[in-house]
Amino acid sequence: MTAYPTHPGARPRPAAPPPALVVVAHGSRDPRALATALRLLEGVRALRPGLPVRLGHIELNAPLLPDTLDALAASGAGSAVLVPLLFGRGHHVTRDIPDAAAAAPLPTRVAAPLGAHPLLVDALHARLTAAGWQAPRDAGERGRSAVVLAAAGSRAPASRADTEHIAALLAARLGVPVVPAYASAAAPTVPEAVRALASRGRDRVAVASCFTAPGRFATECATAAPGTVSAPLSTHPAMARLLLHRYDQALRTAAPVAGPAALATA
């Protein structure tokens, strides 16, 4: 094939912008939750300058996810990747977010939830340490130690399996048992988990908060904690890195979904 020289006056065509990263938060009546999510987005932007990063909520807060997708389409964005700010495969991840993607006015991909990942364990471990957790000093203290992983809860078996996997990874990091407990829709609760551990002689118990932001569930679980309890996770630097990891993963593996509005304008 003959190669033709570039015309001296021609300017290179600018690269197309990357798909927007839409962080999909649950939403909360606690005003600290929205402030926390916005800080997390700033962390993502700092790590990936030039990447369009937006926020959409499933409920309770503006902007709602459909409004975010409408605004992206109106701005001329070519596509988006929806990254759940959620830990497991509950109803919001398996139904609500895919439904929003299917109705979106621009092509979208849906990323996996945060899930069991070393970056999440980094954040959990760091928050526990900041709250005062110390590794057992000897075998006797190790035998008395445990952690309760407090999560929102879901009726979906896949979501509970995801929480159990997170607990297993955290246990491997800490070297003590980690027991999942739930704020709603699943058992045990935090007090039930603490009592069960105490019955086995494990009275040196801390609670690791597996929540993205302050809110009702995080507050209830913290109130039920017998002693050391960690803060929610979203503003830890590892969380921004994990969102970007899920975004990149979706670009490699998830097929884009074109909603009816996107198809109509194609």
PDB file of C-alpha atoms in Angstrom:
ATOM      1  CA  MET A   1       0.000   0.000   0.000  1.00  0.00           C
ATOM      2  CA  THR A   2       1.348   3.433  -0.922  1.00  0.00           C
ATOM      3  CA  ALA A   3       1.925   5.755   2.016  1.00  0.00           C
ATOM      4  CA  TYR A   4       0.993   9.335   1.309  1.00  0.00           C
ATOM      5  CA  PRO A   5       2.652  12.135   3.288  1.00  0.00           C
ATOM      6  CA  THR A   6       0.536  14.194   5.607  1.00  0.00           C
ATOM      7  CA  HIS A   7      -0.409  17.573   4.148  1.00  0.00           C
ATOM      8  CA  PRO A   8       1.792  20.208   5.804  1.00  0.00           C
ATOM      9  CA  GLY A   9      -1.217  22.240   6.865  1.00  0.00           C
ATOM     10  CA  ALA A  10      -3.239  19.319   8.192  1.00  0.00           C
ATOM     11  CA  ARG A  11      -3.808  19.082  11.919  1.00  0.00           C
ATOM     12  CA  PRO A  12      -4.075  15.713  13.647  1.00  0.00           C
ATOM     13  CA  ARG A  13      -7.616  14.794  14.523  1.00  0.00           C
ATOM     14  CA  PRO A  14      -8.122  15.044  18.303  1.00  0.00           C
ATOM     15  CA  ALA A  15      -8.582  11.753  20.083  1.00  0.00           C
ATOM     16  CA  ALA A  16     -12.122  10.885  21.056  1.00  0.00           C
ATOM     17  CA  PRO A  17     -12.773  11.390  24.783  1.00  0.00           C
ATOM     18  CA  PRO A  18     -12.907   8.190  26.833  1.00  0.00           C
ATOM     19  CA  PRO A  19     -16.261   6.822  27.974  1.00  0.00           C
ATOM     20  CA  ALA A  20     -17.516   8.666  31.024  1.00  0.00           C
ATOM     21  CA  LEU A  21     -17.204   6.933  34.372  1.00  0.00           C
ATOM     22  CA  VAL A  22     -20.544   7.142  36.186  1.00  0.00           C
ATOM     23  CA  VAL A  23     -20.244   6.251  39.856  1.00  0.00           C
ATOM     24  CA  VAL A  24     -23.589   4.779  40.896  1.00  0.00           C
ATOM     25  CA  ALA A  25     -24.269   5.364  44.584  1.00  0.00           C
ATOM     26  CA  HIS A  26     -27.291   4.101  46.486  1.00  0.00           C
ATOM     27  CA  GLY A  27     -28.339   7.426  47.969  1.00  0.00           C
ATOM     28  CA  SER A  28     -29.089   8.368  51.569  1.00  0.00           C
ATOM     29  CA  ARG A  29     -31.072  10.862  53.611  1.00  0.00           C
ATOM     30  CA  ASP A  30     -27.906  11.515  55.601  1.00  0.00           C
ATOM     31  CA  PRO A  31     -26.311  14.632  54.033  1.00  0.00           C
ATOM     32  CA  ARG A  32     -22.843  13.264  54.849  1.00  0.00           C
ATOM     33  CA  ALA A  33     -23.349  10.502  52.279  1.00  0.00           C
ATOM     34  CA  LEU A  34     -23.589  12.895  49.330  1.00  0.00           C
ATOM     35  CA  ALA A  35     -20.628  14.930  50.573  1.00  0.00           C
ATOM     36  CA  THR A  36     -18.600  11.725  50.903  1.00  0.00           C
ATOM     37  CA  ALA A  37     -19.502  10.576  47.387  1.00  0.00           C
ATOM     38  CA  LEU A  38     -18.462  13.936  45.926  1.00  0.00           C
ATOM     39  CA  ARG A  39     -15.104  13.719  47.697  1.00  0.00           C
ATOM     40  CA  LEU A  40     -14.632  10.234  46.278  1.00  0.00           C
ATOM     41  CA  LEU A  41     -15.259  11.556  42.760  1.00  0.00           C
ATOM     42  CA  GLU A  42     -12.587  14.197  43.302  1.00  0.00           C
ATOM     43  CA  GLY A  43     -10.190  11.411  44.219  1.00  0.00           C
ATOM     44  CA  VAL A  44     -11.016   9.548  41.008  1.00  0.00           C
ATOM     45  CA  ARG A  45     -10.492  12.693  38.901  1.00  0.00           C
ATOM     46  CA  ALA A  46      -7.135  13.316  40.565  1.00  0.00           C
ATOM     47  CA  LEU A  47      -5.975   9.822  39.620  1.00  0.00           C
ATOM     48  CA  ARG A  48      -7.232  10.014  36.018  1.00  0.00           C
ATOM     49  CA  PRO A  49      -7.164  13.634  34.755  1.00  0.00           C
ATOM     50  CA  GLY A  50      -9.206  14.070  31.599  1.00  0.00           C
ATOM     51  CA  LEU A  51     -11.602  11.236  32.377  1.00  0.00           C
ATOM     52  CA  PRO A  52     -15.208  12.486  32.596  1.00  0.00           C
ATOM     53  CA  VAL A  53     -16.459  11.387  36.032  1.00  0.00           C
ATOM     54  CA  ARG A  54     -20.096  11.777  37.059  1.00  0.00           C
ATOM     55  CA  LEU A  55     -22.327  10.718  39.950  1.00  0.00           C
ATOM     56  CA  GLY A  56     -25.762   9.101  39.731  1.00  0.00           C
ATOM     57  CA  HIS A  57     -27.953   7.783  42.555  1.00  0.00           C
ATOM     58  CA  ILE A  58     -30.378   4.895  42.620  1.00  0.00           C
ATOM     59  CA  GLU A  59     -32.681   6.734  45.013  1.00  0.00           C
ATOM     60  CA  LEU A  60     -32.988   9.424  47.700  1.00  0.00           C
ATOM     61  CA  ASN A  61     -30.415  11.880  46.280  1.00  0.00           C
ATOM     62  CA  ALA A  62     -29.984  14.002  43.187  1.00  0.00           C
ATOM     63  CA  PRO A  63     -28.804  13.479  40.605  1.00  0.00           C
ATOM     64  CA  LEU A  64     -30.641  10.246  40.013  1.00  0.00           C
ATOM     65  CA  LEU A  65     -28.899   7.866  37.616  1.00  0.00           C
ATOM     66  CA  PRO A  66     -31.302   8.421  34.664  1.00  0.00           C
ATOM     67  CA  ASP A  67     -30.827  12.193  35.006  1.00  0.00           C
ATOM     68  CA  THR A  68     -27.050  11.795  34.962  1.00  0.00           C
ATOM     69  CA  LEU A  69     -27.238   9.679  31.809  1.00  0.00           C
ATOM     70  CA  ASP A  70     -29.595  12.177  30.139  1.00  0.00           C
ATOM     71  CA  ALA A  71     -27.194  15.021  30.953  1.00  0.00           C
ATOM     72  CA  LEU A  72     -24.223  13.080  29.573  1.00  0.00           C
ATOM     73  CA  ALA A  73     -26.063  12.405  26.324  1.00  0.00           C
ATOM     74  CA  ALA A  74     -27.086  16.059  26.041  1.00  0.00           C
ATOM     75  CA  SER A  75     -23.461  17.104  26.503  1.00  0.00           C
ATOM     76  CA  GLY A  76     -22.380  14.967  23.563  1.00  0.00           C
ATOM     77  CA  ALA A  77     -20.730  12.155  25.511  1.00  0.00           C
ATOM     78  CA  GLY A  78     -20.264   9.122  23.322  1.00  0.00           C
ATOM     79  CA  SER A  79     -20.740   6.407  25.945  1.00  0.00           C
ATOM     80  CA  ALA A  80     -20.504   5.682  29.654  1.00  0.00           C
ATOM     81  CA  VAL A  81     -19.434   2.984  32.074  1.00  0.00           C
ATOM     82  CA  LEU A  82     -21.660   2.574  35.139  1.00  0.00           C
ATOM     83  CA  VAL A  83     -19.580   1.535  38.157  1.00  0.00           C
ATOM     84  CA  PRO A  84     -21.646   0.558  41.210  1.00  0.00           C
ATOM     85  CA  LEU A  85     -20.503   2.073  44.478  1.00  0.00           C
ATOM     86  CA  LEU A  86     -21.867  -1.098  46.022  1.00  0.00           C
ATOM     87  CA  PHE A  87     -20.123  -4.162  47.396  1.00  0.00           C
ATOM     88  CA  GLY A  88     -22.122  -7.148  46.191  1.00  0.00           C
ATOM     89  CA  ARG A  89     -24.524  -8.566  43.663  1.00  0.00           C
ATOM     90  CA  GLY A  90     -27.782  -7.489  45.265  1.00  0.00           C
ATOM     91  CA  HIS A  91     -30.961  -6.298  43.552  1.00  0.00           C
ATOM     92  CA  HIS A  92     -29.569  -2.849  42.726  1.00  0.00           C
ATOM     93  CA  VAL A  93     -26.595  -4.377  40.914  1.00  0.00           C
ATOM     94  CA  THR A  94     -28.439  -7.188  39.145  1.00  0.00           C
ATOM     95  CA  ARG A  95     -31.652  -5.320  38.228  1.00  0.00           C
ATOM     96  CA  ASP A  96     -31.813  -1.571  38.866  1.00  0.00           C
ATOM     97  CA  ILE A  97     -28.511  -0.541  37.289  1.00  0.00           C
ATOM     98  CA  PRO A  98     -28.832  -2.819  34.217  1.00  0.00           C
ATOM     99  CA  ASP A  99     -32.399  -1.530  33.730  1.00  0.00           C
ATOM    100  CA  ALA A 100     -31.117   2.054  33.779  1.00  0.00           C
ATOM    101  CA  ALA A 101     -28.409   1.113  31.285  1.00  0.00           C
ATOM    102  CA  ALA A 102     -30.973  -0.478  28.973  1.00  0.00           C
ATOM    103  CA  ALA A 103     -33.070   2.715  29.007  1.00  0.00           C
ATOM    104  CA  ALA A 104     -30.130   5.122  28.667  1.00  0.00           C
ATOM    105  CA  PRO A 105     -29.927   7.621  25.787  1.00  0.00           C
ATOM    106  CA  LEU A 106     -26.304   6.658  25.069  1.00  0.00           C
ATOM    107  CA  PRO A 107     -24.409   3.354  24.892  1.00  0.00           C
ATOM    108  CA  THR A 108     -23.343   2.129  28.312  1.00  0.00           C
ATOM    109  CA  ARG A 109     -21.402  -0.662  29.934  1.00  0.00           C
ATOM    110  CA  VAL A 110     -22.123  -1.925  33.447  1.00  0.00           C
ATOM    111  CA  ALA A 111     -19.096  -2.706  35.611  1.00  0.00           C
ATOM    112  CA  ALA A 112     -18.897  -5.249  38.392  1.00  0.00           C
ATOM    113  CA  PRO A 113     -19.589  -4.067  41.959  1.00  0.00           C
ATOM    114  CA  LEU A 114     -16.648  -3.306  44.214  1.00  0.00           C
ATOM    115  CA  GLY A 115     -16.666  -6.869  45.523  1.00  0.00           C
ATOM    116  CA  ALA A 116     -13.868  -8.849  47.125  1.00  0.00           C
ATOM    117  CA  HIS A 117     -10.644  -7.230  45.973  1.00  0.00           C
ATOM    118  CA  PRO A 118      -7.267  -6.534  47.629  1.00  0.00           C
ATOM    119  CA  LEU A 119      -7.838  -2.784  47.264  1.00  0.00           C
ATOM    120  CA  LEU A 120     -11.022  -3.072  49.305  1.00  0.00           C
ATOM    121  CA  VAL A 121      -9.139  -5.071  51.935  1.00  0.00           C
ATOM    122  CA  ASP A 122      -6.497  -2.313  51.988  1.00  0.00           C
ATOM    123  CA  ALA A 123      -9.208   0.226  52.818  1.00  0.00           C
ATOM    124  CA  LEU A 124     -10.862  -1.986  55.464  1.00  0.00           C
ATOM    125  CA  HIS A 125      -7.526  -2.732  57.125  1.00  0.00           C
ATOM    126  CA  ALA A 126      -6.469   0.917  57.132  1.00  0.00           C
ATOM    127  CA  ARG A 127      -9.771   2.057  58.623  1.00  0.00           C
ATOM    128  CA  LEU A 128      -9.549  -0.601  61.367  1.00  0.00           C
ATOM    129  CA  THR A 129      -5.997   0.431  62.203  1.00  0.00           C
ATOM    130  CA  ALA A 130      -7.002   4.094  62.347  1.00  0.00           C
ATOM    131  CA  ALA A 131      -9.829   3.164  64.733  1.00  0.00           C
ATOM    132  CA  GLY A 132      -7.366   1.500  67.123  1.00  0.00           C
ATOM    133  CA  TRP A 133      -7.249  -2.124  66.026  1.00  0.00           C
ATOM    134  CA  GLN A 134      -3.926  -3.754  66.862  1.00  0.00           C
ATOM    135  CA  ALA A 135      -2.705  -7.150  65.725  1.00  0.00           C
ATOM    136  CA  PRO A 136      -2.688  -9.776  68.496  1.00  0.00           C
ATOM    137  CA  ARG A 137       0.610  -9.783  70.371  1.00  0.00           C
ATOM    138  CA  ASP A 138       0.684 -13.486  71.183  1.00  0.00           C
ATOM    139  CA  ALA A 139      -1.201 -16.748  70.712  1.00  0.00           C
ATOM    140  CA  GLY A 140      -3.423 -16.135  73.722  1.00  0.00           C
ATOM    141  CA  GLU A 141      -4.546 -12.744  72.463  1.00  0.00           C
ATOM    142  CA  ARG A 142      -4.990 -14.189  68.985  1.00  0.00           C
ATOM    143  CA  GLY A 143      -7.360 -16.810  70.378  1.00  0.00           C
ATOM    144  CA  ARG A 144      -9.496 -14.078  71.929  1.00  0.00           C
ATOM    145  CA  SER A 145      -9.555 -11.832  68.856  1.00  0.00           C
ATOM    146  CA  ALA A 146     -12.002 -11.528  65.974  1.00  0.00           C
ATOM    147  CA  VAL A 147     -13.551  -8.966  63.661  1.00  0.00           C
ATOM    148  CA  VAL A 148     -17.170  -8.503  62.626  1.00  0.00           C
ATOM    149  CA  LEU A 149     -17.566  -7.263  59.045  1.00  0.00           C
ATOM    150  CA  ALA A 150     -20.684  -5.075  59.143  1.00  0.00           C
ATOM    151  CA  ALA A 151     -22.481  -4.776  55.789  1.00  0.00           C
ATOM    152  CA  ALA A 152     -25.850  -3.490  54.611  1.00  0.00           C
ATOM    153  CA  GLY A 153     -27.325  -6.914  53.831  1.00  0.00           C
ATOM    154  CA  SER A 154     -29.397  -8.347  51.017  1.00  0.00           C
ATOM    155  CA  ARG A 155     -31.809 -11.197  50.396  1.00  0.00           C
ATOM    156  CA  ALA A 156     -29.793 -12.167  47.319  1.00  0.00           C
ATOM    157  CA  PRO A 157     -27.602 -15.230  47.974  1.00  0.00           C
ATOM    158  CA  ALA A 158     -24.962 -13.881  45.561  1.00  0.00           C
ATOM    159  CA  SER A 159     -24.668 -10.686  47.592  1.00  0.00           C
ATOM    160  CA  ARG A 160     -24.175 -12.609  50.832  1.00  0.00           C
ATOM    161  CA  ALA A 161     -21.579 -14.779  49.096  1.00  0.00           C
ATOM    162  CA  ASP A 162     -19.727 -11.621  48.057  1.00  0.00           C
ATOM    163  CA  THR A 163     -19.716 -10.359  51.655  1.00  0.00           C
ATOM    164  CA  GLU A 164     -18.427 -13.710  52.868  1.00  0.00           C
ATOM    165  CA  HIS A 165     -15.637 -13.554  50.294  1.00  0.00           C
ATOM    166  CA  ILE A 166     -14.673 -10.062  51.493  1.00  0.00           C
ATOM    167  CA  ALA A 167     -14.626 -11.379  55.064  1.00  0.00           C
ATOM    168  CA  ALA A 168     -12.369 -14.261  54.053  1.00  0.00           C
ATOM    169  CA  LEU A 169      -9.885 -11.914  52.380  1.00  0.00           C
ATOM    170  CA  LEU A 170      -9.851  -9.625  55.416  1.00  0.00           C
ATOM    171  CA  ALA A 171      -9.354 -12.609  57.737  1.00  0.00           C
ATOM    172  CA  ALA A 172      -6.334 -13.670  55.697  1.00  0.00           C
ATOM    173  CA  ARG A 173      -4.914 -10.151  56.034  1.00  0.00           C
ATOM    174  CA  LEU A 174      -5.552  -9.838  59.783  1.00  0.00           C
ATOM    175  CA  GLY A 175      -4.840 -13.404  60.864  1.00  0.00           C
ATOM    176  CA  VAL A 176      -8.014 -13.633  62.967  1.00  0.00           C
ATOM    177  CA  PRO A 177     -11.563 -14.812  62.194  1.00  0.00           C
ATOM    178  CA  VAL A 178     -13.792 -12.297  60.397  1.00  0.00           C
ATOM    179  CA  VAL A 179     -17.536 -12.899  60.621  1.00  0.00           C
ATOM    180  CA  PRO A 180     -19.997 -11.150  58.287  1.00  0.00           C
ATOM    181  CA  ALA A 181     -22.958  -9.398  59.904  1.00  0.00           C
ATOM    182  CA  TYR A 182     -25.754  -7.361  58.402  1.00  0.00           C
ATOM    183  CA  ALA A 183     -27.825  -4.261  59.073  1.00  0.00           C
ATOM    184  CA  SER A 184     -30.909  -5.641  57.296  1.00  0.00           C
ATOM    185  CA  ALA A 185     -32.362  -8.458  55.177  1.00  0.00           C
ATOM    186  CA  ALA A 186     -29.876 -11.102  56.349  1.00  0.00           C
ATOM    187  CA  ALA A 187     -28.489 -12.673  59.507  1.00  0.00           C
ATOM    188  CA  PRO A 188     -26.631 -12.428  61.784  1.00  0.00           C
ATOM    189  CA  THR A 189     -26.863  -8.849  62.984  1.00  0.00           C
ATOM    190  CA  VAL A 190     -23.812  -7.212  64.535  1.00  0.00           C
ATOM    191  CA  PRO A 191     -24.961  -7.922  68.139  1.00  0.00           C
ATOM    192  CA  GLU A 192     -25.732 -11.533  67.221  1.00  0.00           C
ATOM    193  CA  ALA A 193     -22.301 -11.983  65.663  1.00  0.00           C
ATOM    194  CA  VAL A 194     -20.600 -10.428  68.692  1.00  0.00           C
ATOM    195  CA  ARG A 195     -22.498 -12.732  71.089  1.00  0.00           C
ATOM    196  CA  ALA A 196     -21.673 -15.803  68.999  1.00  0.00           C
ATOM    197  CA  LEU A 197     -17.984 -14.914  69.048  1.00  0.00           C
ATOM    198  CA  ALA A 198     -18.059 -14.275  72.807  1.00  0.00           C
ATOM    199  CA  SER A 199     -19.587 -17.715  73.346  1.00  0.00           C
ATOM    200  CA  ARG A 200     -16.471 -19.137  71.704  1.00  0.00           C
ATOM    201  CA  GLY A 201     -14.158 -17.152  73.946  1.00  0.00           C
ATOM    202  CA  ARG A 202     -13.458 -14.371  71.475  1.00  0.00           C
ATOM    203  CA  ASP A 203     -14.112 -11.245  73.510  1.00  0.00           C
ATOM    204  CA  ARG A 204     -11.575  -8.999  71.800  1.00  0.00           C
ATOM    205  CA  VAL A 205     -13.821  -7.984  68.920  1.00  0.00           C
ATOM    206  CA  ALA A 206     -13.665  -5.044  66.523  1.00  0.00           C
ATOM    207  CA  VAL A 207     -16.246  -4.074  63.895  1.00  0.00           C
ATOM    208  CA  ALA A 208     -15.080  -3.289  60.355  1.00  0.00           C
ATOM    209  CA  SER A 209     -17.610  -1.049  58.614  1.00  0.00           C
ATOM    210  CA  CYS A 210     -18.171  -2.247  55.043  1.00  0.00           C
ATOM    211  CA  PHE A 211     -20.128   0.859  54.088  1.00  0.00           C
ATOM    212  CA  THR A 212     -19.236   3.432  51.494  1.00  0.00           C
ATOM    213  CA  ALA A 213     -20.434   6.452  53.470  1.00  0.00           C
ATOM    214  CA  PRO A 214     -22.119   7.530  56.697  1.00  0.00           C
ATOM    215  CA  GLY A 215     -25.811   6.731  56.844  1.00  0.00           C
ATOM    216  CA  ARG A 216     -28.464   4.913  58.858  1.00  0.00           C
ATOM    217  CA  PHE A 217     -27.046   1.421  58.462  1.00  0.00           C
ATOM    218  CA  ALA A 218     -23.481   2.482  59.213  1.00  0.00           C
ATOM    219  CA  THR A 219     -24.656   4.384  62.302  1.00  0.00           C
ATOM    220  CA  GLU A 220     -26.767   1.486  63.596  1.00  0.00           C
ATOM    221  CA  CYS A 221     -23.906  -0.977  63.213  1.00  0.00           C
ATOM    222  CA  ALA A 222     -21.449   1.394  64.890  1.00  0.00           C
ATOM    223  CA  THR A 223     -23.841   1.867  67.807  1.00  0.00           C
ATOM    224  CA  ALA A 224     -24.080  -1.910  68.218  1.00  0.00           C
ATOM    225  CA  ALA A 225     -20.311  -2.359  68.246  1.00  0.00           C
ATOM    226  CA  PRO A 226     -18.847  -3.371  71.626  1.00  0.00           C
ATOM    227  CA  GLY A 227     -15.649  -1.374  71.216  1.00  0.00           C
ATOM    228  CA  THR A 228     -13.437  -0.583  68.246  1.00  0.00           C
ATOM    229  CA  VAL A 229     -15.409   0.272  65.121  1.00  0.00           C
ATOM    230  CA  SER A 230     -13.975   1.622  61.888  1.00  0.00           C
ATOM    231  CA  ALA A 231     -15.211   4.482  59.736  1.00  0.00           C
ATOM    232  CA  PRO A 232     -16.889   4.084  56.327  1.00  0.00           C
ATOM    233  CA  LEU A 233     -14.613   3.615  53.358  1.00  0.00           C
ATOM    234  CA  SER A 234     -15.281   5.904  50.422  1.00  0.00           C
ATOM    235  CA  THR A 235     -12.717   8.613  51.039  1.00  0.00           C
ATOM    236  CA  HIS A 236      -9.858   6.137  51.484  1.00  0.00           C
ATOM    237  CA  PRO A 237      -7.536   6.418  48.441  1.00  0.00           C
ATOM    238  CA  ALA A 238      -7.856   2.704  47.666  1.00  0.00           C
ATOM    239  CA  MET A 239     -11.554   3.177  46.909  1.00  0.00           C
ATOM    240  CA  ALA A 240     -10.900   5.603  44.058  1.00  0.00           C
ATOM    241  CA  ARG A 241      -8.348   3.160  42.669  1.00  0.00           C
ATOM    242  CA  LEU A 242     -10.856   0.326  42.921  1.00  0.00           C
ATOM    243  CA  LEU A 243     -13.508   2.292  41.006  1.00  0.00           C
ATOM    244  CA  LEU A 244     -10.996   2.912  38.229  1.00  0.00           C
ATOM    245  CA  HIS A 245     -10.043  -0.763  38.229  1.00  0.00           C
ATOM    246  CA  ARG A 246     -13.687  -1.766  37.735  1.00  0.00           C
ATOM    247  CA  TYR A 247     -14.049   0.884  34.998  1.00  0.00           C
ATOM    248  CA  ASP A 248     -11.013  -0.419  33.121  1.00  0.00           C
ATOM    249  CA  GLN A 249     -12.154  -4.007  33.587  1.00  0.00           C
ATOM    250  CA  ALA A 250     -15.576  -3.205  32.121  1.00  0.00           C
ATOM    251  CA  LEU A 251     -14.002  -1.563  29.077  1.00  0.00           C
ATOM    252  CA  ARG A 252     -12.077  -4.785  28.431  1.00  0.00           C
ATOM    253  CA  THR A 253     -14.808  -7.311  29.127  1.00  0.00           C
ATOM    254  CA  ALA A 254     -18.331  -5.831  29.110  1.00  0.00           C
ATOM    255  CA  ALA A 255     -20.313  -5.435  25.900  1.00  0.00           C
ATOM    256  CA  PRO A 256     -21.897  -2.006  25.447  1.00  0.00           C
ATOM    257  CA  VAL A 257     -25.658  -1.740  25.790  1.00  0.00           C
ATOM    258  CA  ALA A 258     -27.507   0.649  23.478  1.00  0.00           C
ATOM    259  CA  GLY A 259     -30.793   1.828  24.947  1.00  0.00           C
ATOM    260  CA  PRO A 260     -33.821   2.664  22.802  1.00  0.00           C
ATOM    261  CA  ALA A 261     -32.973   6.369  22.721  1.00  0.00           C
ATOM    262  CA  ALA A 262     -29.408   5.647  21.647  1.00  0.00           C
ATOM    263  CA  LEU A 263     -30.626   3.312  18.917  1.00  0.00           C
ATOM    264  CA  ALA A 264     -33.113   5.902  17.660  1.00  0.00           C
ATOM    265  CA  THR A 265     -30.345   8.440  17.112  1.00  0.00           C
ATOM    266  CA  ALA A 266     -27.766   5.992  15.717  1.00  0.00           C
TER     267      ALA A 266
END
